[in-house]
Coordinates of C-alpha atoms and ligand atoms in Angstrom, one line a residue:
X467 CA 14.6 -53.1 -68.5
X468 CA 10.6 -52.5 -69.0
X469 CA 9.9 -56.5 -69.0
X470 CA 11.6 -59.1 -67.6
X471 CA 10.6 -62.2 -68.6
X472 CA 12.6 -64.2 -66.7
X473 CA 11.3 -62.8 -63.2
X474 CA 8.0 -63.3 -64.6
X475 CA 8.5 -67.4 -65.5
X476 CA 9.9 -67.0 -61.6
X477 CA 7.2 -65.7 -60.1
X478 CA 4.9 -68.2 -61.7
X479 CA 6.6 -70.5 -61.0
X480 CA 7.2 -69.8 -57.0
X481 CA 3.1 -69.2 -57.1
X482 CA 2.2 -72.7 -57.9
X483 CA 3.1 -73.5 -54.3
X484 CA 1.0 -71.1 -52.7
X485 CA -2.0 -73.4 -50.5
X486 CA -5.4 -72.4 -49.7
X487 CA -4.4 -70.8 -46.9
X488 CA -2.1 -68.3 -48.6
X489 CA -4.3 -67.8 -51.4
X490 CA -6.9 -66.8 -48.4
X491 CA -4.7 -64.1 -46.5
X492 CA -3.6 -62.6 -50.5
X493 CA -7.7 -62.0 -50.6
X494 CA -8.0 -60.6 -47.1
X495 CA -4.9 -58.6 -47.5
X496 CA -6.4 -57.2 -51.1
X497 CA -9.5 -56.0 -49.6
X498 CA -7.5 -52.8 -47.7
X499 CA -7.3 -51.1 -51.4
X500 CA -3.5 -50.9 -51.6
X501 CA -3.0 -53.1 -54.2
X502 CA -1.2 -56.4 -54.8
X503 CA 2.3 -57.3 -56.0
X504 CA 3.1 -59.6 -58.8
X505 CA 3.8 -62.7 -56.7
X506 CA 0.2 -62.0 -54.7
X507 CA -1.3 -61.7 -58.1
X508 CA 0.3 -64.4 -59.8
X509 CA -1.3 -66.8 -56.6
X510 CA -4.8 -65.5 -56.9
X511 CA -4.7 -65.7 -60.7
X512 CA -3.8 -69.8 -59.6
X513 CA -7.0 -69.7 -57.3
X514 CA -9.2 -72.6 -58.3
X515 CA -11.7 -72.8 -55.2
X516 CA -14.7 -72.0 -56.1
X517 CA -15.9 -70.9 -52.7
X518 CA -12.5 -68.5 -52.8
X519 CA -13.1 -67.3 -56.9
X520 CA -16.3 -66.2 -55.3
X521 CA -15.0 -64.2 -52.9
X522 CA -12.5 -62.8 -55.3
X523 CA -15.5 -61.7 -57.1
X524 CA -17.1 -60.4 -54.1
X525 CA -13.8 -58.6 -53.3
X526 CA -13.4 -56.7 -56.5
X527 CA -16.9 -55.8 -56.4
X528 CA -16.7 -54.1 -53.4
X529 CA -13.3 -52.4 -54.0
X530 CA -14.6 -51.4 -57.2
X531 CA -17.5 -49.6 -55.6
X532 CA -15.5 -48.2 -52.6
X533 CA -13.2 -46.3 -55.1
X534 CA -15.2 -45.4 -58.1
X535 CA -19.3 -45.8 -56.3
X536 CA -21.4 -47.8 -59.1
X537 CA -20.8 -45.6 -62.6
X538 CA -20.0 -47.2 -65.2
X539 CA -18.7 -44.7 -68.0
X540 CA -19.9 -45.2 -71.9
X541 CA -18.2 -44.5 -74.8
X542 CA -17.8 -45.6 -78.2
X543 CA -14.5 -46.3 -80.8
X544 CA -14.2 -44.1 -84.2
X545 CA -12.7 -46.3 -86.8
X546 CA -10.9 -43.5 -89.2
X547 CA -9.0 -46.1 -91.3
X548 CA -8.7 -49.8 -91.8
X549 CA -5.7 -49.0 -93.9
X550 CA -2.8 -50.6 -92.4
X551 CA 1.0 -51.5 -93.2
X552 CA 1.1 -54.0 -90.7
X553 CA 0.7 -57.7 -90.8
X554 CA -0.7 -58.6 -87.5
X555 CA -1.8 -62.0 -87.8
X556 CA -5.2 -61.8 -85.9
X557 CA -6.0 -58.6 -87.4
X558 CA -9.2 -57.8 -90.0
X559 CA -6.8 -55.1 -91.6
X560 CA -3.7 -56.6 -91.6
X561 CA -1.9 -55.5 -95.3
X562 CA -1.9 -59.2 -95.8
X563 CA -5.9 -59.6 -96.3
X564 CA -7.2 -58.8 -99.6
X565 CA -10.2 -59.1 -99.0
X566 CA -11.1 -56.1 -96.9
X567 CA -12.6 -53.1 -98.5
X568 CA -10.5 -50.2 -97.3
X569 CA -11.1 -46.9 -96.5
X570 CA -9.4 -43.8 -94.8
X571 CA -12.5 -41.5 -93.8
X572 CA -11.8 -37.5 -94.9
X573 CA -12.3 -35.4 -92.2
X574 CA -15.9 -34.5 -93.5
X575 CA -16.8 -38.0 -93.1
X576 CA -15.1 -38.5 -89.3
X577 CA -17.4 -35.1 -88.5
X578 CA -20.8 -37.1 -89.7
X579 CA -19.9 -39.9 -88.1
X580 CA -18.9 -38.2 -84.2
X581 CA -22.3 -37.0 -85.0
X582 CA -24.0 -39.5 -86.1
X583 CA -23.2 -40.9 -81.9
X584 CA -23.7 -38.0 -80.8
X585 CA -27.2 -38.3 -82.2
X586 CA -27.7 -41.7 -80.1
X587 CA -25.7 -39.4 -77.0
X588 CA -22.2 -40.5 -77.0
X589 CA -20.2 -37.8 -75.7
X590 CA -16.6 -39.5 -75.5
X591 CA -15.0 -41.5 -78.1
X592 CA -12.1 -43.6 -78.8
X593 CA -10.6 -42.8 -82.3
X594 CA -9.3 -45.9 -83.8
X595 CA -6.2 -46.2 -86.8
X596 CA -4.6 -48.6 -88.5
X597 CA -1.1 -48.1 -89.1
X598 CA -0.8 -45.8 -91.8
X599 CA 2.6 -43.7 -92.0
X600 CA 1.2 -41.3 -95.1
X601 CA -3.0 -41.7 -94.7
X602 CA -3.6 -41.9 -90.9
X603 CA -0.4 -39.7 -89.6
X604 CA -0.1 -37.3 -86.7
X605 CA -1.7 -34.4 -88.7
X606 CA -4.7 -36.5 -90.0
X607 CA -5.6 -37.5 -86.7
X608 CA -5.3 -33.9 -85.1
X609 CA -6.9 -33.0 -88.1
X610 CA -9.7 -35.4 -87.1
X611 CA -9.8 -34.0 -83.5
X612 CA -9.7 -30.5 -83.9
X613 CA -13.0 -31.1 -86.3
X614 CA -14.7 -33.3 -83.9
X615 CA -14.1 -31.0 -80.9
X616 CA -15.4 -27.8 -83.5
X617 CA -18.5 -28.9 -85.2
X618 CA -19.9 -31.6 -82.6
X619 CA -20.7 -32.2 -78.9
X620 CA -18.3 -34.9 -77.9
X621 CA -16.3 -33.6 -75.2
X622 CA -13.3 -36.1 -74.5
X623 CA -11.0 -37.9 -77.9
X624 CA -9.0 -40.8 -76.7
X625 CA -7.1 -42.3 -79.1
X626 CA -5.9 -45.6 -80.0
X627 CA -3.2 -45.2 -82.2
X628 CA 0.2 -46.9 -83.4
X629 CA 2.8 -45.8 -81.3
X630 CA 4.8 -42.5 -82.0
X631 CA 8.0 -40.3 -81.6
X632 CA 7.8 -37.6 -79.3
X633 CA 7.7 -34.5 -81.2
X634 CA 4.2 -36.5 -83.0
X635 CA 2.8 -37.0 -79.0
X636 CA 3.1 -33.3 -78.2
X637 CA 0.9 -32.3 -80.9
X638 CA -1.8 -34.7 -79.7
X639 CA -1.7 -33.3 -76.5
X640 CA -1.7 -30.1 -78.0
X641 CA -5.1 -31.2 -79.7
X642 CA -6.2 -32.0 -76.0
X643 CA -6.7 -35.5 -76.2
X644 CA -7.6 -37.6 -73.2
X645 CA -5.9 -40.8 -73.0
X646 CA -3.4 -42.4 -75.2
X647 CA -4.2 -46.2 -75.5
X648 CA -1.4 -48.9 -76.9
X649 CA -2.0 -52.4 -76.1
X650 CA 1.3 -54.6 -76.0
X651 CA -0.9 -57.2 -77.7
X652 CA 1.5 -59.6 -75.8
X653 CA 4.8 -59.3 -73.6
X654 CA 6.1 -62.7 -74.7
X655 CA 8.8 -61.5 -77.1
X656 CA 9.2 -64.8 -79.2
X657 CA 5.2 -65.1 -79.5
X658 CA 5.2 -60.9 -80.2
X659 CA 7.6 -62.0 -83.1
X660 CA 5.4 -64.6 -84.3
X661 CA 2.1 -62.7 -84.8
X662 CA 3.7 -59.5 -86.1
X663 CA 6.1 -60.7 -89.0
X664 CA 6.6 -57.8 -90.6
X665 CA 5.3 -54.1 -91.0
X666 CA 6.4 -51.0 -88.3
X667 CA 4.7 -53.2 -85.4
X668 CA 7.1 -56.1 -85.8
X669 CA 9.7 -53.8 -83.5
X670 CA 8.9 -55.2 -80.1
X671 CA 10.8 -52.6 -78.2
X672 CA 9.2 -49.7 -80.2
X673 CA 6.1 -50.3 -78.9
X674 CA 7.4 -51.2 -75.2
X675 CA 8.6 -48.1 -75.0
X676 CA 5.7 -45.7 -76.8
X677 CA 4.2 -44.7 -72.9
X678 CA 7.6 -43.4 -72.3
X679 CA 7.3 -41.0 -75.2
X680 CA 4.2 -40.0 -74.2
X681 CA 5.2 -39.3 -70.6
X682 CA 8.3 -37.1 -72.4
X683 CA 5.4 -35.3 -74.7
X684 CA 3.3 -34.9 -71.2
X685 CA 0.7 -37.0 -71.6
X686 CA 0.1 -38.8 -68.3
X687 CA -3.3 -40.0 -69.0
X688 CA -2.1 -43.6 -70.5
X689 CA -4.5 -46.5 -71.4
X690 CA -3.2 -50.3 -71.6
X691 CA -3.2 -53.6 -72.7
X692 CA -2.9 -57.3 -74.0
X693 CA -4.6 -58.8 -76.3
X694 CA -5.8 -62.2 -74.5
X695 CA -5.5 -65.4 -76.8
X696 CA -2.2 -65.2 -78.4
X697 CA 0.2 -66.2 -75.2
X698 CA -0.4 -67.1 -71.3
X699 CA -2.7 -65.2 -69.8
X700 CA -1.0 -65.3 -66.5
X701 CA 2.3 -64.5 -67.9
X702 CA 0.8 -61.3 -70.1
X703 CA -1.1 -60.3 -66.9
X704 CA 2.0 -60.4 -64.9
X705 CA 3.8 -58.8 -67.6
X706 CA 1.2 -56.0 -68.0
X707 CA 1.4 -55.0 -64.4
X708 CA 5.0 -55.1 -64.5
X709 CA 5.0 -52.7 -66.8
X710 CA 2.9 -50.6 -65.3
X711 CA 5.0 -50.7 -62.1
X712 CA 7.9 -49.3 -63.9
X713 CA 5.5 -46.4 -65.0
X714 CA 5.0 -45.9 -61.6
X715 CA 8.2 -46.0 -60.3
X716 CA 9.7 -43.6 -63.3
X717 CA 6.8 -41.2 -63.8
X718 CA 5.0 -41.6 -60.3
X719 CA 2.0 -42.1 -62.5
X720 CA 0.8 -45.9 -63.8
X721 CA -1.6 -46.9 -66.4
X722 CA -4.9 -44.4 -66.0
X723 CA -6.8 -47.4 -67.9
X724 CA -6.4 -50.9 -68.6
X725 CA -8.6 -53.0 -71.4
X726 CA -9.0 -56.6 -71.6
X727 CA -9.4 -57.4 -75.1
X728 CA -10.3 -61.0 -75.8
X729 CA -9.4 -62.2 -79.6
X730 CA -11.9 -62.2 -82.1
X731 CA -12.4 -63.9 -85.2
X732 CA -11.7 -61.6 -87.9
X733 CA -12.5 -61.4 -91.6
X734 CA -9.3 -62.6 -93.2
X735 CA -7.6 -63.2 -90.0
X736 CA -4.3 -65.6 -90.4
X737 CA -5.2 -67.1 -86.7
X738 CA -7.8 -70.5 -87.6
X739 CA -7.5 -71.6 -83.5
X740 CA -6.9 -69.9 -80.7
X741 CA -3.2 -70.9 -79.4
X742 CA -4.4 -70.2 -75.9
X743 CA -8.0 -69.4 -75.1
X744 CA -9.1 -68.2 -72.0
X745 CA -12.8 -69.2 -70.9
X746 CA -15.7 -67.4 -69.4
X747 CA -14.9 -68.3 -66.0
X748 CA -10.8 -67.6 -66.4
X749 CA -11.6 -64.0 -67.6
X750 CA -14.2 -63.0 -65.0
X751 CA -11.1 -64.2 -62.6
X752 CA -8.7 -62.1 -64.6
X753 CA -10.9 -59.1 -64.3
X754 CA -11.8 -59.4 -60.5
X755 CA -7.7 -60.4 -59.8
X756 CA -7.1 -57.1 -61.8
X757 CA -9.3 -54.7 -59.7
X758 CA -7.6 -56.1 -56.6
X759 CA -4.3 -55.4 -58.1
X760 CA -4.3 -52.3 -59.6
X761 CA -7.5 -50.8 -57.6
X762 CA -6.8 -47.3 -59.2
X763 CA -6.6 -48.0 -62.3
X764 CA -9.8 -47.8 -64.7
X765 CA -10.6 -51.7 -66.3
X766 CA -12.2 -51.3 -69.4
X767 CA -14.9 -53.9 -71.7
X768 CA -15.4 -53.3 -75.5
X769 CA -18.3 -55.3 -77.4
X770 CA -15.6 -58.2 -78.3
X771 CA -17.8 -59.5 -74.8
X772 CA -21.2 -60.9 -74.9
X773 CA -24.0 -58.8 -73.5
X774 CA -24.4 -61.4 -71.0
X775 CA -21.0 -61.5 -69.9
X776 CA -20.4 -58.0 -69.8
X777 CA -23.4 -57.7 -67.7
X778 CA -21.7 -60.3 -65.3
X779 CA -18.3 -58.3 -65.5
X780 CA -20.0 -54.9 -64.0
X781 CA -20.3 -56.8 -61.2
X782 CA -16.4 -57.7 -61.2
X783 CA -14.8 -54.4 -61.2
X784 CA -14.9 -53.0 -64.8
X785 CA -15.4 -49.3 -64.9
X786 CA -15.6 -48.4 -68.7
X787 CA -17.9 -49.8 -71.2
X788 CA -18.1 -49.2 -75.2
X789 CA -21.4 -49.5 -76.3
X790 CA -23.2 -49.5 -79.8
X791 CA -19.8 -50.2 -81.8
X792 CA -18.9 -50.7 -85.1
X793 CA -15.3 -51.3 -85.6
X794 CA -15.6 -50.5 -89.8
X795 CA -14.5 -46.8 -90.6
X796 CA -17.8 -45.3 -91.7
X797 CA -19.4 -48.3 -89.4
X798 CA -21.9 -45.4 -87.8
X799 CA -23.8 -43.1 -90.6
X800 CA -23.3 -46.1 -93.5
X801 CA -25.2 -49.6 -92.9
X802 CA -22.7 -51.8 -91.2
X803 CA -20.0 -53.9 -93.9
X804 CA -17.8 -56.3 -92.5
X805 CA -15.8 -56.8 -95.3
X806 CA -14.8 -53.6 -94.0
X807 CA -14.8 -54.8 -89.7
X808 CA -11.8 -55.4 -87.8
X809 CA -13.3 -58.1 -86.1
X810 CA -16.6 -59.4 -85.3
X811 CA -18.0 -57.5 -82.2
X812 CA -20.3 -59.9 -79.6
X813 CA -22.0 -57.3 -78.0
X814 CA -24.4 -55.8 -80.6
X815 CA -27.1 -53.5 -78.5
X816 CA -27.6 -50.2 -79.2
X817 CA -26.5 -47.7 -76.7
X818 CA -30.3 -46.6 -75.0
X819 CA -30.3 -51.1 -74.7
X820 CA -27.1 -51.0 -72.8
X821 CA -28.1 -47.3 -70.7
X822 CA -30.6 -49.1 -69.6
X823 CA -29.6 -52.4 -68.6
X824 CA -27.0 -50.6 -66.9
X825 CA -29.7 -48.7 -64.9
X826 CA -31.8 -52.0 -64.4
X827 CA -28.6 -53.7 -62.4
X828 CA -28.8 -50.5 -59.8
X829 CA -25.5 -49.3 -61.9
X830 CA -25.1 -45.3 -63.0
X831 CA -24.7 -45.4 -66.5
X832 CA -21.8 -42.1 -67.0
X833 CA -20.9 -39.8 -70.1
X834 CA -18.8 -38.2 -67.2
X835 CA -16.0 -36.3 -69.0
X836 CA -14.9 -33.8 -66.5
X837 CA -11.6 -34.8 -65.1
X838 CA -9.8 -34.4 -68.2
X839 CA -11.7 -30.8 -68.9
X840 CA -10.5 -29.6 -65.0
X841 CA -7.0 -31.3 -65.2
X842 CA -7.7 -34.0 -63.2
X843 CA -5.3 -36.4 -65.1
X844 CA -2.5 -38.6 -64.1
X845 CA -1.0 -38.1 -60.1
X846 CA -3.1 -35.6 -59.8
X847 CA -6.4 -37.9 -60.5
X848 CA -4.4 -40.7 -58.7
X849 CA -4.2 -38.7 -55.6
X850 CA -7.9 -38.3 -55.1
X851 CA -8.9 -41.4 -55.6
X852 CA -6.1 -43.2 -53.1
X853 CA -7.7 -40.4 -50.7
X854 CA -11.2 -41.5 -51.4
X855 CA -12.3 -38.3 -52.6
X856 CA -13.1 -39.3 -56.5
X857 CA -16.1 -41.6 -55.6
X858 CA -18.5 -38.6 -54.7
X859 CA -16.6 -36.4 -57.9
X860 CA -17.9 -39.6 -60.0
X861 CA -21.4 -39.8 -58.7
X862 CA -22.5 -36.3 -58.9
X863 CA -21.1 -36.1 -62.6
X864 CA -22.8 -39.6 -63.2
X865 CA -26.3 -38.5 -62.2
X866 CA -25.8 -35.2 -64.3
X867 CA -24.9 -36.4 -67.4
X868 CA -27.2 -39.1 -67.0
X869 CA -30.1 -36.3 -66.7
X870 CA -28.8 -35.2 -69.9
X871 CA -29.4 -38.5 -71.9
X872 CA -32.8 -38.8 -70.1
X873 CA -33.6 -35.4 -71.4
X874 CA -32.7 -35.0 -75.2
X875 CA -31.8 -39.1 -76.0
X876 CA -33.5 -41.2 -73.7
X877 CA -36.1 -43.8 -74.8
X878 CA -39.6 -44.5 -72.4
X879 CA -37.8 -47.6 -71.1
X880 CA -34.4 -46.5 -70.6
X881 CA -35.8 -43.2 -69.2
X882 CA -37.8 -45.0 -67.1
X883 CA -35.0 -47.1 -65.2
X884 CA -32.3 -44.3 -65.2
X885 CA -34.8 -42.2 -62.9
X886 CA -34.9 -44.4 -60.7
X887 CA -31.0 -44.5 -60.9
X888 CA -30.7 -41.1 -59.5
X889 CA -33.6 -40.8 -57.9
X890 CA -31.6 -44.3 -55.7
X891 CA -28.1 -42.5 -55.9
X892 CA -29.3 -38.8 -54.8
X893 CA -30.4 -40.5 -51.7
X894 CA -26.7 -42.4 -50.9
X895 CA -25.4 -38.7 -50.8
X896 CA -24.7 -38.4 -47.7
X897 CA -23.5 -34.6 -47.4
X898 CA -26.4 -32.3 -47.8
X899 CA -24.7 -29.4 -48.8
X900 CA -23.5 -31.9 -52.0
X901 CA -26.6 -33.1 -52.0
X902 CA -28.5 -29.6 -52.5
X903 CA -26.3 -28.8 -55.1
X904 CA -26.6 -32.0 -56.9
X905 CA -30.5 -31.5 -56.5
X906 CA -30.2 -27.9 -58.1
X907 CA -27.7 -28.7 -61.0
X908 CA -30.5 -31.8 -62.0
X909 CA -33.1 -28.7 -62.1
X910 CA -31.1 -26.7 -64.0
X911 CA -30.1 -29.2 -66.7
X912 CA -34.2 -30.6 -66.4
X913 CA -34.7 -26.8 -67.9
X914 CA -32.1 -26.7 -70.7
X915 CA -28.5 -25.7 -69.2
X916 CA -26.0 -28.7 -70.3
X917 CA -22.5 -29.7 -69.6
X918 CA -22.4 -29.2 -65.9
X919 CA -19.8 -30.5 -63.9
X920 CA -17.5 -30.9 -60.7
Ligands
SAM1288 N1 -3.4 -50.1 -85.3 C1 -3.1 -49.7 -84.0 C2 -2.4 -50.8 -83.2 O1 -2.4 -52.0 -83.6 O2 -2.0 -50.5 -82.1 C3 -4.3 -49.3 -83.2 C4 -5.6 -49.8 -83.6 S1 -5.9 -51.5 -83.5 C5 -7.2 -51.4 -84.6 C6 -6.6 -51.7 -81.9 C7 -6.5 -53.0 -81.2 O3 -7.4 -54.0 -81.8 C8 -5.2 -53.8 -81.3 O4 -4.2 -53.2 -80.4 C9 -5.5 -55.2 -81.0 O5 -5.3 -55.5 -79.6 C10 -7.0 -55.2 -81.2 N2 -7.4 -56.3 -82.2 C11 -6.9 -56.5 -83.4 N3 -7.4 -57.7 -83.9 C12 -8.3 -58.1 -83.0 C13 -9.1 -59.3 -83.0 N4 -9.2 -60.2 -84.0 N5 -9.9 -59.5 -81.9 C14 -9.9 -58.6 -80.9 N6 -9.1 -57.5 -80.9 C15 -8.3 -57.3 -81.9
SF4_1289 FE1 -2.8 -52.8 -88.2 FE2 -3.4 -52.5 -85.6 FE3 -4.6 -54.3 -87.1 FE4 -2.1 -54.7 -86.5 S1 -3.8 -54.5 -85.0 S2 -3.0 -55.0 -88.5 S3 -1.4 -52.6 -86.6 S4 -4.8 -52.2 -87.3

């Protein structure tokens, strides 16, 4: 059994009791980097101290920088289709809404689009489908990659997909994407049922069971989630990591990412109130609690956030950010429709905005894509960063790809900050050897060579 729900209520339950004294060992005890169990994150997810959220936050935020030093990696979704045969109820492009002007892009249009970010400097993206069984199938999407990866810069395709059968996974990974994202949306079977009434989706157990077809296809590189709003977030939190334990114990391999998607309204939505809303101060929780449990595990922040909370999250642990999105296929090249969006995004500053507010908060702003190019995916990329060794890996590729956005993207401003960025960074390194080769890569790419990495 993937979930068990009944454990879950347990532990919950059992965590209520925990005093202030436990809930202060659980944070002591999370600061060594080896992670928490459900029970210890059920009890910190209770913590309602201030004085002890605080030093949750300041926990995560120093685990966070222990493991991955202060990058912060960009990247931007690619809607392909809103066409869907699902029915989700919180979802723009559910089959339900009539209202929404749809549209499956052809691949000529998904090409001007990957370039149309790669004009602002994008160089990973997250390609986005609705479900689709004849439109948006395997062979579209590969279709889609193959094209990107031929006629544009962008150098790493995750996808965020509907789940698949095996045979369909292999040829991804044949395409070389990076990671495969799913989100659960949430664990709670009878509230699953609920929001998903009919379409391919409504099949809980199909989509529990869609990273286990991937790990049968050989994709390690898996990317996870709930959808926060439609049940508990405790319960979905605990529910999430036990999944991701049983990945671990199966595979030897857990979750290489996992997103924390808020519900938005949507145009045409079927959801008028939020059944259970979680408020500023209970998500920054949830993502500092997160970070201390799962410490190697990537936490990543779309533009559903407010540019004011997200700049408050950086501080919390998250290590991904999209930036610049539209989440309406042809969103990029065409002027933005949301008759055609899947939700209303929060976040609305451009990409060179975000680089360099990134920059002005001391962070490294990343278009890192180089563990994926070397093979540094799933144990393997586990393995050096539970020895420590990914931190300087991250860094070096940070500062070099950020060179490259000062060079050919960069405005004054933005340009401005992220130089100080490196020059900061260059000085924490504290091996010269790295050091001088850091220094002489930053030359090299200062007179034209691009796409350097360790
Ligand atoms: N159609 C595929 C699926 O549902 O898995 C993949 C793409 S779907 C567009 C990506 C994610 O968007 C969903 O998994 C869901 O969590 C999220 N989403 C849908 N409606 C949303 C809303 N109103 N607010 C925030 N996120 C939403
Ligand atoms: Fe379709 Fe995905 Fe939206 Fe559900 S969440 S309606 S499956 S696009």
């Amino acid at each position: 059994m993937i979930i068990n729900e009944k454990e879950i209520f347990d532990i919950l339950d059992e965590a209520r009791k925990a005093d202030i004294d436990e809930i202060e060992e659980i944070i002591e005890k999370s600061k060594d980097g080896f992670g928490l169990s459900l029970y210890e994150t059920s009890v910190l997810l209770n913590a309602e101290d201030k004085d002890q959220i605080n030093e949750i936050f300041h926990a995560a935020k120093e685990l966070k920088q222990r493991i991955y030093g202060k990058r912060v990696v960009l990247f931007a979704p690619l809607y392909l289709t809103n066409k869907c045969v699902n029915n989700c109820l919180y979802c723009g492009f559910r089959v339900a809404n009539k209202g929404l002007i749809r549209k499956t892009l052809s691949i000529d249009e998904i090409v001007e689009e990957s370039k149309a970010l790669e004009e602002q400097g994008q160089k990973r993206l997250l390609l986005v489908a609705g479900e689709h069984p004849v439109e948006s199938n395997v062979d579209y999407i590969v279709e889609a990659i193959n094209e990107i990866y031929n006629n544009s810069d962008m150098r790493r395709l995750n996808i965020n997909a509907a789940p698949m059968e095996v045979e369909d996974f292999k040829k991804l990974k044949e395409a070389g994407i990076g990671t495969y994202q799913c989100f659960q949306e949430t664990y709670h079977r009878e509230t699953y049922k609920r929001m998903h009434p009919q379409g391919l989706k409504s099949d809980y157990d199909y989509r529990v069971t869609v990273m286990d077809r991937c790990m049968e296809a050989g994709i390690d590189d898996l990317g996870m989630g709930v959808l926060y709003g439609l049940y508990d977030y405790k319960f979905d939190t605990l529910a999430l990591l036990q999944h991701a334990e049983y990945l671990e114990g199966k595979y030897g391999c857990g979750p290489h990412t996992i997103s924390v998607p808020r519900l938005r309204p949507a145009h045409g939505s079927a959801i008028e109130e939020v059944e259970y809303p979680l408020t500023d101060e209970e998500f920054k929780k949830l993502v500092a609690v997160l970070r201390l449990a799962v410490p190697y595990t990537g936490i990543i922040l779309s533009t559903r956030e407010s540019k004011q909370l997200r700049d408050e999250l950086l501080d919390l642990g998250v290590s991904q950010f999209s930036a610049g999105s539209s989440t309406s296929p042809g969103g990029y090249k065409d002027k933005k429709k949301e008759e055609a969006d899947q939700f209303y995004t929060s976040d609305e500053r451009k990409l060179d905005e975000i680089v360099n507010c990134i920059s002005e908060s001391g962070y490294i702003p990343s278009f890192c894509t180089a563990c994926y190019r070397v093979g540094r995916t799933g144990e393997q990329f586990m393995k050096l960063v539970k020895d420590g060794k990914m931190k300087s890996i991250c860094r070096a590729n940070a500062l070099m790809t950020l060179q490259e956005y000062i060079e050919d993207y960069a405005s004054s401003d933005s340009s401005e900050n992220a130089k100080k960025v490196i020059e900061t960074l260059l000085k924490e390194i504290d091996n010269e050897k790295v050091k001088e080769e850091v220094y002489n890569r930053l030359d090299r790419i200062q007179d034209g060579e691009r796409d350097l990495y360790f």
